Amino acid sequence: MTNQATHPDLYLLGGVSPALEATLAERFTLHRKDPPATTRAIVGGGSSVVDAALLDRLPALEIVAIHGVGYDGIDLAAAQARGIAVTTTPDVLTDDVADLAIALMLAVQRRVVANDRAVRDGGWQVDLSRRASGRRIGIFGLGRIGKAIAKRAAPFARGLHYTARSAKPDFTGVFHADIASLAAACDVLIVSAPGGDATAHIVDAGVLAALGGDGILVNIARGSLIDETALIAALAAGTIAGAGLDVFADEPSVPDALKAMDQVVLSPHQGSATVDGRAAMAALVVANLDAHFSGKALLTPL
Ligand code: NAP
């Protein structure tokens, strides 16, 4: 029998580190499947789905603590209607995700992965790559991560361009009202806006055509923002030059067509996956839960 006063029921939705699981187990009774109706907390990842049907099954639920910053899988309206708190782990992962965006951009332009494979296969032939410096860089979504990408890209960019829901007067880059105009103005399009209905397939065939034959797409946001079929067609036809992708439409499944292209660098949704970042994210998840269950203010509520 669970002691709800000392160890409330918690539904663990998605993978967390053994260290976080052990810390949670000191405070909660953990459930990996079939959460009981007495469940008071959910811990999920940035891609976890917490829909109205799940909320209906959990009438005692008080808090959803997300281990990440994406919350496109959460029915926020339903959660808010029931007074359920939702927290994420912003800021502590920003630098890691921005670093990976730059790494993917450089790896695609300088053919780092294709050449690594060639050397491992005994080759020494150098296929000329593209100069990475002096490119016009466009950022779709200039929030925490987008700004961190801009800071890193600025020293070697020829110009910074961006689109967000509103212009940022404190940012020196050029604002574009829509992604097609952004893509037309840049050589590298980096996607760092949230997933969800408002951005679904926003990078479509038209945007890729606007990016152009020398253009490179980098996505560290969500696979849902890209029309993956259109992306594969554009890469195959040379409508764009290459892509660096950390996220995909149907993770962990990655289309074979992308795997076969050496102008593409693939990454297993590892934007925040550093030892340091994951430790800080785990600590923030626990701090939010501790605050909630001791009646204190949440650290990072939505
Ligand atoms: P954030 O601070 O909320 O920034 C989001 C930015 O996107 C804001 O500039 C916002 O515009 C803009 N935006 C939102 N909706 C838009 C729309 N419909 N059209 C154009 N721009 C829009 O979020 P963040 O912390 O930077 O994180 C961004 C995303 O990265 C997350 O949502 C998550 O999906 C993804 N992510 C991926 C990983 C990974 O492992 N690959 C890790 C963490 C996060 P305004 O500023 O005008 O509001």
CSV table of C-alpha atoms and ligand atoms in Angstrom, one decimal:
chain,number,residue,atom,x,y,z
A,1,MET,CA,0.0,0.0,0.0
A,2,THR,CA,1.4,3.4,-1.1
A,3,ASN,CA,1.8,6.0,1.6
A,4,GLN,CA,0.5,9.1,-0.3
A,5,ALA,CA,1.6,11.5,2.4
A,6,THR,CA,5.2,10.5,2.3
A,7,HIS,CA,5.6,8.9,-1.1
A,8,PRO,CA,2.9,10.3,-3.6
A,9,ASP,CA,2.4,8.3,-6.8
A,10,LEU,CA,4.4,9.6,-9.7
A,11,TYR,CA,4.1,8.5,-13.3
A,12,LEU,CA,7.4,8.3,-15.1
A,13,LEU,CA,6.6,9.0,-18.7
A,14,GLY,CA,9.7,8.6,-20.9
A,15,GLY,CA,13.3,7.8,-20.1
A,16,VAL,CA,15.2,9.6,-17.4
A,17,SER,CA,18.7,9.0,-16.1
A,18,PRO,CA,19.2,6.3,-13.4
A,19,ALA,CA,20.4,9.1,-11.1
A,20,LEU,CA,17.2,11.1,-11.5
A,21,GLU,CA,15.1,8.0,-11.2
A,22,ALA,CA,16.9,7.1,-7.9
A,23,THR,CA,16.3,10.6,-6.6
A,24,LEU,CA,12.6,10.5,-7.5
A,25,ALA,CA,12.3,7.0,-5.9
A,26,GLU,CA,13.4,8.5,-2.6
A,27,ARG,CA,10.4,10.9,-2.6
A,28,PHE,CA,7.7,9.1,-4.7
A,29,THR,CA,6.2,5.8,-5.5
A,30,LEU,CA,7.2,5.5,-9.2
A,31,HIS,CA,5.0,3.9,-11.9
A,32,ARG,CA,6.4,3.2,-15.3
A,33,LYS,CA,3.1,2.1,-16.8
A,34,ASP,CA,-0.6,2.0,-15.8
A,35,PRO,CA,-0.5,4.9,-13.4
A,36,PRO,CA,-3.1,4.6,-10.6
A,37,ALA,CA,-5.9,7.2,-10.2
A,38,THR,CA,-4.1,8.4,-7.1
A,39,THR,CA,-1.1,9.7,-9.2
A,40,ARG,CA,-0.2,13.2,-8.2
A,41,ALA,CA,2.8,13.9,-10.4
A,42,ILE,CA,4.1,13.1,-13.9
A,43,VAL,CA,7.7,13.4,-15.0
A,44,GLY,CA,8.0,13.4,-18.7
A,45,GLY,CA,10.5,14.4,-21.5
A,46,GLY,CA,10.3,17.3,-24.0
A,47,SER,CA,8.4,15.0,-26.4
A,48,SER,CA,6.1,13.3,-24.0
A,49,VAL,CA,2.4,13.2,-24.7
A,50,VAL,CA,0.1,14.3,-21.9
A,51,ASP,CA,-3.3,14.6,-23.5
A,52,ALA,CA,-6.8,15.1,-22.2
A,53,ALA,CA,-7.5,11.3,-22.2
A,54,LEU,CA,-4.5,10.8,-19.8
A,55,LEU,CA,-5.5,13.7,-17.6
A,56,ASP,CA,-9.1,12.3,-17.4
A,57,ARG,CA,-7.6,9.0,-16.1
A,58,LEU,CA,-5.6,10.9,-13.4
A,59,PRO,CA,-8.1,13.0,-11.3
A,60,ALA,CA,-5.6,13.5,-8.5
A,61,LEU,CA,-2.9,14.8,-10.8
A,62,GLU,CA,-1.3,18.1,-9.5
A,63,ILE,CA,1.9,18.7,-11.5
A,64,VAL,CA,3.5,17.7,-14.8
A,65,ALA,CA,7.3,18.3,-14.5
A,66,ILE,CA,8.9,18.2,-18.0
A,67,HIS,CA,12.6,17.2,-18.3
A,68,GLY,CA,13.2,19.5,-21.3
A,69,VAL,CA,11.7,22.7,-22.7
A,70,GLY,CA,9.4,21.4,-25.4
A,71,TYR,CA,5.8,21.0,-24.3
A,72,ASP,CA,4.0,20.5,-27.7
A,73,GLY,CA,2.8,17.1,-26.5
A,74,ILE,CA,1.0,18.5,-23.5
A,75,ASP,CA,-2.6,19.6,-23.7
A,76,LEU,CA,-2.0,22.8,-21.9
A,77,ALA,CA,-5.6,24.0,-22.1
A,78,ALA,CA,-6.8,20.8,-20.5
A,79,ALA,CA,-4.1,20.9,-17.8
A,80,GLN,CA,-4.8,24.6,-17.0
A,81,ALA,CA,-8.6,23.9,-16.9
A,82,ARG,CA,-7.9,21.3,-14.1
A,83,GLY,CA,-5.4,23.6,-12.3
A,84,ILE,CA,-2.5,21.2,-13.0
A,85,ALA,CA,0.9,22.9,-12.8
A,86,VAL,CA,3.3,22.4,-15.7
A,87,THR,CA,7.1,23.0,-15.3
A,88,THR,CA,10.0,22.7,-17.8
A,89,THR,CA,13.8,23.0,-17.5
A,90,PRO,CA,14.6,26.2,-19.5
A,91,ASP,CA,18.0,27.9,-19.6
A,92,VAL,CA,20.1,25.0,-18.2
A,93,LEU,CA,20.1,23.3,-21.6
A,94,THR,CA,20.3,26.4,-23.8
A,95,ASP,CA,24.1,26.4,-24.3
A,96,ASP,CA,24.3,22.7,-25.1
A,97,VAL,CA,21.6,22.9,-27.8
A,98,ALA,CA,23.1,26.0,-29.3
A,99,ASP,CA,26.5,24.3,-29.4
A,100,LEU,CA,25.0,21.4,-31.3
A,101,ALA,CA,23.4,23.6,-33.8
A,102,ILE,CA,26.8,25.2,-34.6
A,103,ALA,CA,28.4,21.8,-34.7
A,104,LEU,CA,25.8,20.5,-37.2
A,105,MET,CA,26.2,23.6,-39.3
A,106,LEU,CA,30.0,23.2,-39.5
A,107,ALA,CA,29.9,19.4,-39.9
A,108,VAL,CA,27.6,19.7,-42.9
A,109,GLN,CA,29.6,22.5,-44.6
A,110,ARG,CA,33.0,20.9,-44.0
A,111,ARG,CA,31.8,17.3,-44.8
A,112,VAL,CA,33.2,16.3,-41.4
A,113,VAL,CA,31.1,13.1,-41.1
A,114,ALA,CA,31.4,11.9,-44.7
A,115,ASN,CA,35.2,12.5,-44.6
A,116,ASP,CA,35.5,10.7,-41.3
A,117,ARG,CA,33.7,7.7,-42.8
A,118,ALA,CA,36.0,7.9,-45.9
A,119,VAL,CA,39.2,7.8,-43.7
A,120,ARG,CA,37.8,4.9,-41.6
A,121,ASP,CA,37.2,3.1,-44.9
A,122,GLY,CA,40.9,3.6,-45.8
A,123,GLY,CA,40.4,6.6,-48.1
A,124,TRP,CA,42.4,9.8,-48.2
A,125,GLN,CA,40.6,11.5,-51.2
A,126,VAL,CA,39.4,15.0,-50.2
A,127,ASP,CA,36.0,16.0,-51.6
A,128,LEU,CA,36.1,19.8,-51.5
A,129,SER,CA,33.7,21.1,-48.9
A,130,ARG,CA,32.1,24.5,-48.5
A,131,ARG,CA,33.6,27.5,-46.7
A,132,ALA,CA,31.8,27.9,-43.4
A,133,SER,CA,32.8,31.5,-42.7
A,134,GLY,CA,31.1,34.4,-44.4
A,135,ARG,CA,27.7,32.9,-44.8
A,136,ARG,CA,24.4,34.6,-44.1
A,137,ILE,CA,22.8,32.8,-41.2
A,138,GLY,CA,19.0,32.8,-40.6
A,139,ILE,CA,17.5,31.7,-37.3
A,140,PHE,CA,13.8,30.7,-37.1
A,141,GLY,CA,12.8,31.3,-33.5
A,142,LEU,CA,14.9,33.8,-31.6
A,143,GLY,CA,14.2,32.7,-28.0
A,144,ARG,CA,16.7,31.4,-25.5
A,145,ILE,CA,18.3,28.9,-27.8
A,146,GLY,CA,18.0,31.0,-31.0
A,147,LYS,CA,19.8,33.9,-29.3
A,148,ALA,CA,22.5,31.6,-28.0
A,149,ILE,CA,23.0,30.3,-31.6
A,150,ALA,CA,23.2,33.9,-32.8
A,151,LYS,CA,25.9,34.7,-30.3
A,152,ARG,CA,28.0,31.7,-31.4
A,153,ALA,CA,27.4,32.3,-35.1
A,154,ALA,CA,28.0,36.1,-35.2
A,155,PRO,CA,31.8,35.9,-35.3
A,156,PHE,CA,31.9,34.0,-38.6
A,157,ALA,CA,28.6,35.0,-40.2
A,158,ARG,CA,28.3,37.6,-43.0
A,159,GLY,CA,25.0,38.6,-41.5
A,160,LEU,CA,22.4,37.4,-39.1
A,161,HIS,CA,18.7,37.2,-40.0
A,162,TYR,CA,15.8,35.9,-37.9
A,163,THR,CA,12.1,35.4,-37.6
A,164,ALA,CA,10.1,35.2,-34.4
A,165,ARG,CA,6.6,36.1,-33.5
A,166,SER,CA,7.7,39.6,-32.8
A,167,ALA,CA,10.8,41.7,-33.8
A,168,LYS,CA,13.5,42.0,-31.1
A,169,PRO,CA,14.6,45.6,-30.9
A,170,ASP,CA,17.6,44.7,-28.7
A,171,PHE,CA,19.0,42.3,-31.4
A,172,THR,CA,21.1,43.5,-34.3
A,173,GLY,CA,20.1,40.9,-36.9
A,174,VAL,CA,17.6,41.6,-39.7
A,175,PHE,CA,14.0,40.7,-38.8
A,176,HIS,CA,11.8,38.9,-41.4
A,177,ALA,CA,8.1,38.6,-41.0
A,178,ASP,CA,7.9,35.1,-42.4
A,179,ILE,CA,10.1,32.1,-42.9
A,180,ALA,CA,10.0,32.2,-46.7
A,181,SER,CA,11.5,35.7,-46.7
A,182,LEU,CA,14.1,34.5,-44.0
A,183,ALA,CA,15.1,31.5,-46.1
A,184,ALA,CA,15.5,33.7,-49.3
A,185,ALA,CA,17.8,36.0,-47.4
A,186,CYS,CA,20.2,33.4,-45.9
A,187,ASP,CA,22.6,30.6,-46.8
A,188,VAL,CA,22.1,28.6,-43.6
A,189,LEU,CA,18.6,28.3,-42.0
A,190,ILE,CA,18.7,27.2,-38.4
A,191,VAL,CA,15.3,26.1,-36.9
A,192,SER,CA,14.9,26.8,-33.2
A,193,ALA,CA,11.2,27.5,-32.7
A,194,PRO,CA,8.8,25.3,-30.8
A,195,GLY,CA,6.8,22.4,-32.3
A,196,GLY,CA,3.0,22.4,-32.3
A,197,ASP,CA,0.2,23.3,-34.6
A,198,ALA,CA,1.4,26.9,-35.4
A,199,THR,CA,4.7,25.6,-36.8
A,200,ALA,CA,3.8,22.2,-38.2
A,201,HIS,CA,5.5,21.7,-41.6
A,202,ILE,CA,6.4,25.4,-41.7
A,203,VAL,CA,9.6,24.4,-43.6
A,204,ASP,CA,8.0,23.2,-46.7
A,205,ALA,CA,9.0,22.8,-50.4
A,206,GLY,CA,8.6,26.5,-51.0
A,207,VAL,CA,10.8,27.5,-48.0
A,208,LEU,CA,13.5,25.0,-49.2
A,209,ALA,CA,13.3,26.4,-52.7
A,210,ALA,CA,13.8,29.9,-51.3
A,211,LEU,CA,16.8,28.6,-49.3
A,212,GLY,CA,18.3,27.6,-52.6
A,213,GLY,CA,20.9,25.3,-54.1
A,214,ASP,CA,23.8,26.6,-51.8
A,215,GLY,CA,21.5,26.5,-48.8
A,216,ILE,CA,21.8,24.4,-45.7
A,217,LEU,CA,19.1,23.5,-43.2
A,218,VAL,CA,19.9,22.8,-39.5
A,219,ASN,CA,17.1,21.6,-37.2
A,220,ILE,CA,17.6,21.3,-33.5
A,221,ALA,CA,13.9,22.2,-32.7
A,222,ARG,CA,11.3,19.5,-33.5
A,223,GLY,CA,10.9,17.2,-36.5
A,224,SER,CA,7.3,18.4,-36.8
A,225,LEU,CA,8.5,21.8,-38.2
A,226,ILE,CA,9.9,20.2,-41.3
A,227,ASP,CA,8.0,18.6,-44.2
A,228,GLU,CA,10.4,15.7,-44.2
A,229,THR,CA,9.1,14.4,-47.6
A,230,ALA,CA,9.8,17.8,-49.1
A,231,LEU,CA,13.2,17.9,-47.4
A,232,ILE,CA,14.2,14.5,-48.9
A,233,ALA,CA,13.0,15.6,-52.3
A,234,ALA,CA,14.9,18.9,-52.1
A,235,LEU,CA,18.1,17.2,-51.0
A,236,ALA,CA,17.8,14.5,-53.7
A,237,ALA,CA,17.2,17.2,-56.4
A,238,GLY,CA,19.9,19.5,-55.1
A,239,THR,CA,17.3,22.2,-54.4
A,240,ILE,CA,19.3,22.7,-51.1
A,241,ALA,CA,22.9,21.7,-50.5
A,242,GLY,CA,22.7,19.8,-47.2
A,243,ALA,CA,21.1,19.4,-43.8
A,244,GLY,CA,22.1,18.8,-40.2
A,245,LEU,CA,19.2,17.2,-38.3
A,246,ASP,CA,19.0,16.5,-34.5
A,247,VAL,CA,15.2,15.9,-34.6
A,248,PHE,CA,12.9,13.9,-36.9
A,249,ALA,CA,9.2,13.6,-37.6
A,250,ASP,CA,8.8,10.1,-36.3
A,251,GLU,CA,11.6,9.5,-33.7
A,252,PRO,CA,13.4,7.2,-33.3
A,253,SER,CA,12.7,6.3,-36.9
A,254,VAL,CA,14.8,8.1,-39.4
A,255,PRO,CA,14.0,7.8,-43.2
A,256,ASP,CA,16.4,5.5,-45.0
A,257,ALA,CA,16.6,8.2,-47.8
A,258,LEU,CA,18.2,10.6,-45.3
A,259,LYS,CA,20.6,7.9,-44.0
A,260,ALA,CA,21.8,7.3,-47.6
A,261,MET,CA,22.8,11.0,-48.2
A,262,ASP,CA,26.3,12.1,-47.3
A,263,GLN,CA,25.4,15.8,-47.6
A,264,VAL,CA,23.2,15.1,-44.4
A,265,VAL,CA,24.5,14.9,-40.8
A,266,LEU,CA,22.2,12.9,-38.5
A,267,SER,CA,22.0,13.2,-34.8
A,268,PRO,CA,19.8,11.2,-32.3
A,269,HIS,CA,17.9,14.1,-30.6
A,270,GLN,CA,20.9,14.9,-28.4
A,271,GLY,CA,20.7,18.6,-28.2
A,272,SER,CA,20.7,18.7,-24.4
A,273,ALA,CA,22.5,15.4,-23.9
A,274,THR,CA,25.6,16.5,-22.1
A,275,VAL,CA,26.5,15.1,-18.6
A,276,ASP,CA,26.4,18.7,-17.3
A,277,GLY,CA,23.2,19.7,-18.9
A,278,ARG,CA,21.3,16.5,-18.0
A,279,ALA,CA,22.4,16.9,-14.4
A,280,ALA,CA,21.2,20.5,-14.2
A,281,MET,CA,17.9,19.5,-15.9
A,282,ALA,CA,17.4,16.6,-13.4
A,283,ALA,CA,18.1,18.9,-10.5
A,284,LEU,CA,15.5,21.4,-11.8
A,285,VAL,CA,12.9,18.7,-12.2
A,286,VAL,CA,13.4,17.7,-8.6
A,287,ALA,CA,13.5,21.3,-7.3
A,288,ASN,CA,10.2,22.0,-9.0
A,289,LEU,CA,8.6,18.9,-7.5
A,290,ASP,CA,10.0,19.6,-4.1
A,291,ALA,CA,8.7,23.2,-4.3
A,292,HIS,CA,5.2,22.0,-5.3
A,293,PHE,CA,4.9,19.3,-2.6
A,294,SER,CA,6.1,21.7,0.1
A,295,GLY,CA,3.7,24.4,-0.9
A,296,LYS,CA,6.5,26.8,-2.2
A,297,ALA,CA,6.6,28.7,-5.5
A,298,LEU,CA,7.6,26.7,-8.5
A,299,LEU,CA,11.0,27.6,-10.0
A,300,THR,CA,10.1,27.4,-13.7
A,301,PRO,CA,6.4,27.2,-14.2
A,302,LEU,CA,5.0,27.6,-17.7
B,1,NAP,P1,11.9,29.9,-26.4
B,1,NAP,O1,12.8,30.6,-25.5
B,1,NAP,O2,10.4,29.8,-26.0
B,1,NAP,O3,12.0,30.5,-27.9
B,1,NAP,C1,11.1,30.1,-28.9
B,1,NAP,C2,11.3,31.2,-30.0
B,1,NAP,O4,10.4,30.7,-31.1
B,1,NAP,C3,10.8,32.6,-29.7
B,1,NAP,O5,11.7,33.5,-30.3
B,1,NAP,C4,9.4,32.7,-30.3
B,1,NAP,O6,9.1,34.0,-30.7
B,1,NAP,C5,9.6,31.8,-31.5
B,1,NAP,N1,8.3,31.3,-32.0
B,1,NAP,C6,7.4,30.6,-31.3
B,1,NAP,N2,6.3,30.3,-32.1
B,1,NAP,C7,6.6,30.8,-33.3
B,1,NAP,C8,6.0,30.9,-34.5
B,1,NAP,N3,4.7,30.3,-34.7
B,1,NAP,N4,6.6,31.5,-35.6
B,1,NAP,C9,7.8,32.0,-35.5
B,1,NAP,N5,8.5,32.0,-34.3
B,1,NAP,C10,7.9,31.4,-33.3
B,1,NAP,O7,12.3,28.4,-26.5
B,1,NAP,P2,13.8,27.8,-26.5
B,1,NAP,O8,14.2,27.5,-25.1
B,1,NAP,O9,14.7,28.7,-27.3
B,1,NAP,O10,13.6,26.4,-27.2
B,1,NAP,C11,13.1,26.4,-28.6
B,1,NAP,C12,12.7,24.9,-29.0
B,1,NAP,O11,13.9,24.1,-29.1
B,1,NAP,C13,11.9,24.2,-27.9
B,1,NAP,O12,10.5,24.5,-28.1
B,1,NAP,C14,12.2,22.7,-28.2
B,1,NAP,O13,11.2,22.2,-29.1
B,1,NAP,C15,13.5,22.8,-28.9
B,1,NAP,N6,14.5,22.1,-28.2
B,1,NAP,C16,15.2,21.0,-28.7
B,1,NAP,C17,16.2,20.4,-28.0
B,1,NAP,C18,17.0,19.2,-28.6
B,1,NAP,O14,17.4,18.4,-27.8
B,1,NAP,N7,17.2,19.2,-29.9
B,1,NAP,C19,16.4,20.7,-26.6
B,1,NAP,C20,15.7,21.8,-26.1
B,1,NAP,C21,14.8,22.5,-26.9
B,1,NAP,P3,8.8,35.2,-29.7
B,1,NAP,O15,10.2,35.4,-29.0
B,1,NAP,O16,8.5,36.4,-30.6
B,1,NAP,O17,7.8,34.8,-28.7
